[in-house]
Coordinates of C-alpha atoms and ligand atoms in Angstrom, one line a residue:
X1 CA -11.6 6.1 26.2
X2 CA -8.7 5.6 28.4
X3 CA -6.0 5.4 25.7
X4 CA -4.3 8.4 24.1
X5 CA -5.8 9.0 20.6
X6 CA -3.7 8.0 17.6
X7 CA -2.9 10.8 15.3
X8 CA -3.8 9.8 11.6
X9 CA -3.4 11.8 8.5
X10 CA -5.2 11.0 5.3
X11 CA -4.1 13.0 2.2
X12 CA -6.5 13.3 -0.8
X13 CA -9.3 13.4 1.8
X14 CA -11.9 14.5 -0.6
X15 CA -11.3 11.7 -3.1
X16 CA -12.7 8.4 -3.7
X17 CA -10.4 6.1 -1.6
X18 CA -10.5 8.5 1.4
X19 CA -14.4 8.3 1.4
X20 CA -14.1 4.7 2.3
X21 CA -10.8 4.8 4.2
X22 CA -11.7 7.4 6.7
X23 CA -14.7 5.6 8.0
X24 CA -12.7 2.3 8.5
X25 CA -10.0 4.0 10.4
X26 CA -12.4 5.9 12.6
X27 CA -14.2 2.7 13.4
X28 CA -11.1 1.3 14.9
X29 CA -10.2 -1.2 12.1
X30 CA -6.4 -0.1 12.3
X31 CA -5.7 0.6 16.0
X32 CA -8.3 -1.6 17.5
X33 CA -11.6 -1.1 19.3
X34 CA -10.2 0.7 22.2
X35 CA -7.9 3.4 20.7
X36 CA -9.5 6.7 19.8
X37 CA -8.3 8.4 16.7
X38 CA -7.6 12.0 15.8
X39 CA -8.1 12.4 12.0
X40 CA -6.4 15.1 9.9
X41 CA -7.7 15.5 6.3
X42 CA -5.1 17.1 4.0
X43 CA -6.3 18.4 0.6
X44 CA -5.2 20.9 -2.0
X45 CA -6.8 24.3 -1.6
X46 CA -9.4 23.8 -4.3
X47 CA -10.7 20.7 -2.7
X48 CA -10.6 21.7 1.1
X49 CA -14.4 22.6 0.9
X50 CA -15.3 19.1 -0.3
X51 CA -13.0 17.7 2.5
X52 CA -15.0 19.8 4.9
X53 CA -18.1 18.1 3.6
X54 CA -16.5 14.7 4.2
X55 CA -15.5 15.8 7.8
X56 CA -19.2 16.9 8.3
X57 CA -20.4 13.4 7.3
X58 CA -17.8 11.8 9.7
X59 CA -19.3 13.9 12.5
X60 CA -22.7 12.9 11.5
X61 CA -21.6 9.3 11.8
X62 CA -21.2 9.7 15.6
X63 CA -18.4 7.3 15.6
X64 CA -17.5 6.4 19.2
X65 CA -13.7 6.3 18.7
X66 CA -13.5 9.6 16.6
X67 CA -12.0 12.1 19.0
X68 CA -11.2 15.0 16.7
X69 CA -11.2 16.0 13.0
X70 CA -8.9 18.7 11.4
X71 CA -9.1 19.8 7.7
X72 CA -6.2 21.6 6.2
X73 CA -4.3 22.4 3.1
X74 CA -1.0 22.8 5.0
X75 CA 1.2 19.8 4.9
X76 CA 3.4 21.0 7.9
X77 CA 0.3 21.5 10.0
X78 CA -1.2 18.1 8.9
X79 CA 1.8 15.9 9.6
X80 CA 2.8 17.7 13.0
X81 CA 2.7 14.8 15.5
X82 CA 1.4 12.3 12.9
X83 CA 1.7 8.6 13.9
X84 CA 0.0 7.1 10.9
X85 CA -0.1 8.7 7.5
X86 CA -2.0 7.4 4.4
X87 CA -0.6 9.3 1.4
X88 CA -3.5 8.8 -1.0
X89 CA -3.8 12.2 -2.6
X90 CA -2.6 12.0 -6.2
X91 CA -4.0 11.8 -9.6
X92 CA -5.4 8.4 -10.6
X93 CA -4.6 7.0 -14.1
X94 CA -7.2 6.9 -16.9
X95 CA -8.0 4.2 -19.4
X96 CA -4.7 3.3 -21.4
X97 CA -2.2 5.1 -19.1
X98 CA 0.3 3.1 -17.1
X99 CA 0.9 3.8 -13.5
X100 CA 4.5 4.9 -14.3
X101 CA 3.0 7.6 -16.5
X102 CA 1.6 9.2 -13.3
X103 CA 5.2 9.9 -12.0
X104 CA 5.4 13.3 -13.9
X105 CA 2.0 14.4 -12.4
X106 CA 2.2 13.0 -9.0
X107 CA 5.9 12.5 -8.0
X108 CA 6.6 16.1 -6.7
X109 CA 3.7 15.8 -4.2
X110 CA 5.8 13.4 -2.3
X111 CA 8.8 15.7 -2.0
X112 CA 6.8 18.3 -0.1
X113 CA 4.9 15.7 2.0
X114 CA 8.1 13.8 2.8
X115 CA 9.7 17.0 4.0
X116 CA 6.7 17.9 6.1
X117 CA 6.8 14.5 7.7
X118 CA 10.6 14.9 8.3
X119 CA 9.9 18.2 9.9
X120 CA 7.2 17.3 12.4
X121 CA 5.9 13.7 12.5
X122 CA 5.9 11.6 15.7
X123 CA 8.9 9.4 16.4
X124 CA 6.8 6.3 15.8
X125 CA 5.3 7.6 12.4
X126 CA 4.3 5.0 9.9
X127 CA 3.8 6.2 6.4
X128 CA 1.8 4.2 3.8
X129 CA 2.0 5.6 0.2
X130 CA -1.1 4.7 -1.9
X131 CA -1.0 7.3 -4.6
X132 CA 0.5 6.1 -7.9
X133 CA 3.1 5.1 -8.9
X134 CA 3.0 4.0 -5.2
X135 CA 6.4 2.3 -4.8
X136 CA 8.3 5.2 -6.4
X137 CA 6.3 7.9 -4.7
X138 CA 7.3 6.1 -1.4
X139 CA 10.9 6.0 -2.6
X140 CA 10.6 9.9 -3.2
X141 CA 8.9 10.6 0.3
X142 CA 11.6 8.6 1.9
X143 CA 14.4 10.4 0.1
X144 CA 12.8 13.8 1.2
X145 CA 12.8 12.7 4.9
X146 CA 16.4 11.9 5.8
X147 CA 15.8 12.0 9.5
X148 CA 13.0 9.5 9.5
X149 CA 14.1 5.8 9.5
X150 CA 13.7 4.4 6.0
X151 CA 11.7 1.5 7.1
X152 CA 8.8 3.8 8.1
X153 CA 8.0 4.4 4.4
X154 CA 5.9 1.7 2.8
X155 CA 3.9 1.5 -0.5
X156 CA 0.6 -0.4 -0.8
X157 CA 0.9 -3.8 -2.4
X158 CA -1.6 -5.4 -0.1
X159 CA -4.3 -4.8 -2.8
X160 CA -2.2 -7.0 -5.2
X161 CA -1.9 -9.5 -2.4
X162 CA -5.6 -9.5 -1.7
X163 CA -6.4 -9.8 -5.4
X164 CA -4.0 -12.8 -5.7
X165 CA -5.6 -14.4 -2.5
X166 CA -9.1 -14.0 -3.8
X167 CA -8.4 -15.3 -7.3
X168 CA -6.4 -18.3 -6.0
X169 CA -9.1 -19.2 -3.5
X170 CA -11.8 -19.1 -6.1
X171 CA -9.7 -21.3 -8.4
X172 CA -9.3 -23.8 -5.6
X173 CA -12.8 -23.5 -4.4
X174 CA -11.6 -22.7 -0.8
X175 CA -12.1 -19.9 1.7
X176 CA -9.3 -17.3 1.3
X177 CA -8.5 -18.0 5.0
X178 CA -7.3 -21.5 4.0
X179 CA -4.4 -20.1 2.0
X180 CA -1.1 -19.1 3.5
X181 CA 2.4 -18.1 2.3
X182 CA 1.3 -16.2 -0.8
X183 CA 3.2 -13.0 -1.8
X184 CA 3.5 -10.5 -4.5
X185 CA 7.0 -9.4 -5.4
X186 CA 8.1 -6.2 -6.8
X187 CA 6.4 -3.1 -8.2
X188 CA 2.6 -2.2 -8.1
X189 CA 2.6 -2.3 -11.9
X190 CA 2.1 -4.9 -14.7
X191 CA 5.5 -6.4 -13.9
X192 CA 4.6 -7.4 -10.4
X193 CA 4.9 -11.1 -9.6
X194 CA 2.2 -12.8 -7.6
X195 CA 4.0 -15.9 -6.4
X196 CA 2.3 -19.1 -5.3
X197 CA 5.6 -21.2 -5.1
X198 CA 5.4 -21.5 -1.3
X199 CA 1.6 -21.2 -0.9
X200 CA -0.3 -23.7 1.2
X201 CA -4.0 -24.6 1.4
X202 CA -5.1 -25.9 4.8
X203 CA -1.3 -26.5 5.4
X204 CA -0.7 -28.6 2.2
X205 CA 1.1 -27.3 -1.0
X206 CA -1.0 -25.5 -3.5
X207 CA -1.3 -27.5 -6.8
X208 CA -2.7 -25.8 -9.8
X209 CA -2.2 -26.2 -13.6
X210 CA 1.0 -24.4 -14.6
X211 CA -0.5 -22.8 -17.6
X212 CA -3.4 -21.4 -15.6
X213 CA -0.8 -20.0 -13.2
X214 CA 1.5 -18.4 -15.8
X215 CA -1.0 -17.4 -18.5
X216 CA -4.1 -16.5 -16.5
X217 CA -3.4 -15.9 -12.9
X218 CA -0.2 -14.0 -12.9
X219 CA -1.2 -11.4 -15.7
X220 CA -4.8 -11.1 -14.3
X221 CA -3.6 -10.2 -10.9
X222 CA -1.0 -7.7 -12.4
X223 CA -3.6 -6.1 -14.7
X224 CA -6.5 -6.1 -12.3
X225 CA -6.3 -2.3 -11.7
X226 CA -6.7 -1.7 -15.5
X227 CA -9.5 -4.2 -15.6
X228 CA -11.4 -2.3 -12.9
X229 CA -10.8 1.0 -14.5
X230 CA -12.2 -0.6 -17.8
X231 CA -15.3 -2.0 -16.1
X232 CA -16.1 0.5 -13.5
X233 CA -15.0 3.7 -15.3
X234 CA -12.9 4.7 -12.3
X235 CA -9.9 3.3 -10.6
X236 CA -10.4 0.9 -7.5
X237 CA -11.5 2.7 -4.4
X238 CA -13.1 0.6 -1.7
X239 CA -10.8 -2.3 -2.3
X240 CA -7.9 0.1 -2.1
X241 CA -9.1 1.6 1.1
X242 CA -9.8 -2.0 2.6
X243 CA -6.1 -3.0 1.6
X244 CA -4.8 0.1 3.1
X245 CA -6.5 -0.7 6.4
X246 CA -5.2 -4.3 6.3
X247 CA -1.6 -3.1 5.7
X248 CA -1.6 -0.4 8.5
X249 CA -3.4 -2.8 10.9
X250 CA -0.9 -5.6 10.4
X251 CA 2.1 -3.2 10.5
X252 CA 0.8 -1.9 14.0
X253 CA -0.7 -5.1 15.4
X254 CA 1.4 -7.8 13.7
X255 CA 0.4 -10.9 11.7
X256 CA 1.0 -13.7 14.3
X257 CA 3.6 -15.3 12.1
X258 CA 1.5 -15.3 9.0
X259 CA 2.9 -14.1 5.7
X260 CA 1.5 -11.1 3.8
X261 CA 2.9 -8.6 1.3
X262 CA 4.2 -5.1 2.0
X263 CA 6.4 -2.9 -0.3
X264 CA 9.2 -1.4 1.8
X265 CA 12.7 0.1 1.1
X266 CA 15.0 -2.7 0.3
X267 CA 18.1 -3.1 2.5
X268 CA 19.4 -5.5 -0.2
X269 CA 17.2 -8.6 0.3
X270 CA 17.0 -10.9 -2.6
X271 CA 19.4 -8.8 -4.6
X272 CA 17.0 -5.8 -4.7
X273 CA 19.0 -2.5 -4.8
X274 CA 19.0 -0.8 -1.5
X275 CA 16.4 1.9 -1.2
X276 CA 14.0 0.7 -3.9
X277 CA 10.5 0.2 -2.4
X278 CA 9.8 -3.4 -3.3
X279 CA 7.1 -5.8 -2.6
X280 CA 8.3 -8.6 -0.4
X281 CA 6.9 -11.6 1.7
X282 CA 6.8 -10.2 5.2
X283 CA 5.4 -11.0 8.7
X284 CA 4.5 -8.3 11.2
X285 CA 6.4 -8.5 14.4
X286 CA 6.4 -6.0 17.3
X287 CA 5.2 -3.1 15.2
X288 CA 7.6 -3.7 12.3
X289 CA 7.9 -5.8 9.3
X290 CA 10.3 -8.8 9.0
X291 CA 11.1 -9.8 5.3
X292 CA 10.8 -13.6 5.0
X293 CA 14.4 -14.5 4.1
X294 CA 16.5 -17.2 2.7
X295 CA 13.7 -18.5 0.2
X296 CA 15.2 -20.4 -2.6
X297 CA 14.3 -18.9 -5.9
X298 CA 14.0 -20.8 -9.3
X299 CA 15.3 -19.3 -12.5
X300 CA 11.7 -18.3 -13.4
X301 CA 11.2 -16.5 -10.0
X302 CA 14.6 -14.8 -10.3
X303 CA 13.8 -13.5 -13.8
X304 CA 10.4 -12.2 -12.7
X305 CA 11.8 -10.5 -9.6
X306 CA 14.7 -9.0 -11.8
X307 CA 12.0 -7.5 -14.2
X308 CA 10.7 -5.5 -11.2
X309 CA 14.1 -4.4 -10.1
X310 CA 14.8 -3.1 -13.5
X311 CA 11.4 -1.2 -13.8
X312 CA 11.9 0.3 -10.3
X313 CA 15.5 1.3 -11.1
X314 CA 14.1 3.1 -14.2
X315 CA 11.4 4.9 -12.2
X316 CA 13.9 5.9 -9.5
X317 CA 16.2 7.4 -12.1
X318 CA 13.3 9.6 -13.3
X319 CA 12.3 10.4 -9.7
X320 CA 15.8 11.4 -8.7
X321 CA 15.6 14.2 -11.3
X322 CA 12.6 15.7 -9.5
X323 CA 14.7 16.9 -6.5
Ligands
NAD1 P1 -9.4 10.9 -6.5 O1 -9.1 11.7 -7.7 O2 -10.8 10.5 -6.2 O3 -8.9 11.6 -5.2 C1 -7.6 12.1 -5.1 C2 -7.6 13.3 -4.2 O4 -6.2 13.7 -4.0 C3 -8.3 14.5 -4.8 O5 -9.3 14.9 -4.0 C4 -7.3 15.5 -4.9 O6 -7.6 16.9 -4.6 C5 -6.3 15.1 -3.8 N1 -4.9 15.6 -4.0 C6 -4.2 15.8 -5.1 N2 -3.0 16.4 -4.8 C7 -3.0 16.5 -3.5 C8 -2.0 16.9 -2.6 N3 -0.8 17.4 -3.0 N4 -2.2 16.9 -1.3 C9 -3.4 16.4 -0.8 N5 -4.4 15.9 -1.6 C10 -4.1 15.9 -2.9 O7 -8.4 9.5 -6.5 P2 -8.6 8.3 -5.8 O8 -9.4 7.3 -6.5 O9 -8.8 8.4 -4.3 O10 -7.0 7.7 -5.9 C11 -5.9 8.3 -5.4 C12 -4.5 7.7 -5.8 O11 -4.5 6.3 -5.3 C13 -4.4 7.6 -7.4 O12 -3.1 8.0 -7.5 C14 -4.7 6.1 -7.6 O13 -4.0 5.8 -8.8 C15 -4.0 5.5 -6.5 N6 -4.5 4.1 -6.2 C16 -3.6 3.2 -5.7 C17 -3.7 2.0 -5.4 C18 -2.7 1.1 -4.9 O14 -3.0 -0.2 -4.7 N7 -1.5 1.5 -4.6 C19 -5.0 1.5 -5.6 C20 -6.0 2.4 -6.0 C21 -5.7 3.7 -6.3
LMR2 C1 -5.2 -0.3 -8.7 O1 -4.3 -1.3 -8.8 O2 -6.4 -0.6 -8.8 C2 -4.7 1.0 -8.7 O3 -3.3 1.1 -8.6 C3 -5.4 2.0 -9.6 C4 -4.8 1.7 -11.0 O4 -4.4 2.7 -11.6 O5 -4.7 0.6 -11.5

C-alpha cells in the first residue's frame, strides 16, 4: 500500500444501498486495486448503532485495501478532508409516490451536508447524490456549498443509463459492451429521456422498431424504479450501488473517449438553465466530465429534453424555498 488512502464518505450507511456500495468501494472498484481507502459512515443518531454493525462486518471481511473506518452522526466530522462523497442517506419512496414527492422529506438533508462539504471537504472532492429526488438534492447541496466548484456536485443517472443499455442489448440480442453512444437526458424521474438516436452496435447505427422505442423502451426505462418497487417490495439497492460505483470510477479514472450519462450542473448546454442538475451525454477526461456537445436535436428530442427542463425548474423553485 504505497499510495495515500482516498477519503470516502457514504451517508445513509446503515441503509440498503450502502450495504452493497461500501464493499464495492472498499474492494477497489472506484479508485483501483492499488489505492487504499478510508471509509466514513455517516448516519442519523438513531441509526448509528446499525451503521456500527455494518462497520463490524466490513472489518470482518478483511478487505486488503480498507485502511480505516469511522462511524459518525456529525456531518462536519464526516466530510472533513472528504475526496469522494456518496450522498445516499434519504428516505426512499413507497408504492404510488413520485420521486419529486420526496423533496419535502429529503431536501433539507442536503442543505446541512452541502454546508459541511463547503466547510471541510478536500479541494478535489467529488460528490455524487443518490438520495431522491437526486437531481434536485444535488442542486440543493451545490447551492449550500458556494466555495466548492459547481461541477463537483453530480446526481446519479448512471442507473438509468445502465437500465437503458441492458434493455437495448436484450432487444438486439447483443452484449451490452457492443453498444456505444447511448445517453439518458434530463431528470431521474418519469420524464427522463433515454435516447438511442446516436447509439451504435458494433460501430453501426442501431436500428429498432420506432413503436418499440417510443411506446415500450422509453417508458419502461423511465419507470423501471417503480417497477422494481412493485416487484421487489423495496426500491432498487444493489443496482443503484453498482451504478454509483460506475459513475464515481469513470469520473475519477475516465472513460477512454466512450460516452456515458452523468447528471451535472448545467452551464447552459443544450438550452438547459444554468445550475439545473441535468443528465447529459458525457465522456470522462482527466478527472472531469466533458459534455458531448454540438449534437443535432430533432423536434422530438427537443420536446423530450424541454419536458425535463420544465420539471427540474419546478423542483428547483420548491427547493429554493427550503433555504
Ligand atoms: P434506506 O432506507 O435503506 O437507507 C437510507 C438510510 O439513510 C437510512 O439508514 C437512514 O437512517 C439514512 N439517513 C436518513 N437521513 C440521513 C441523514 N440526514 N444523514 C445520514 N443518513 C441519513 O434507503 P436506500 O434504499 O438505501 O435508498 C436511499 C435513497 O436512495 C432513497 O432516497 C432512494 O430513493 C434513493 N435511490 C436513488 C437511486 C438513483 O438512481 N438516484 C436509486 C435507488 C435509490
Ligand atoms: C430507482 O430508480 O430505482 C430509484 O430512484 C428508486 C425509486 O424510487 O425509483
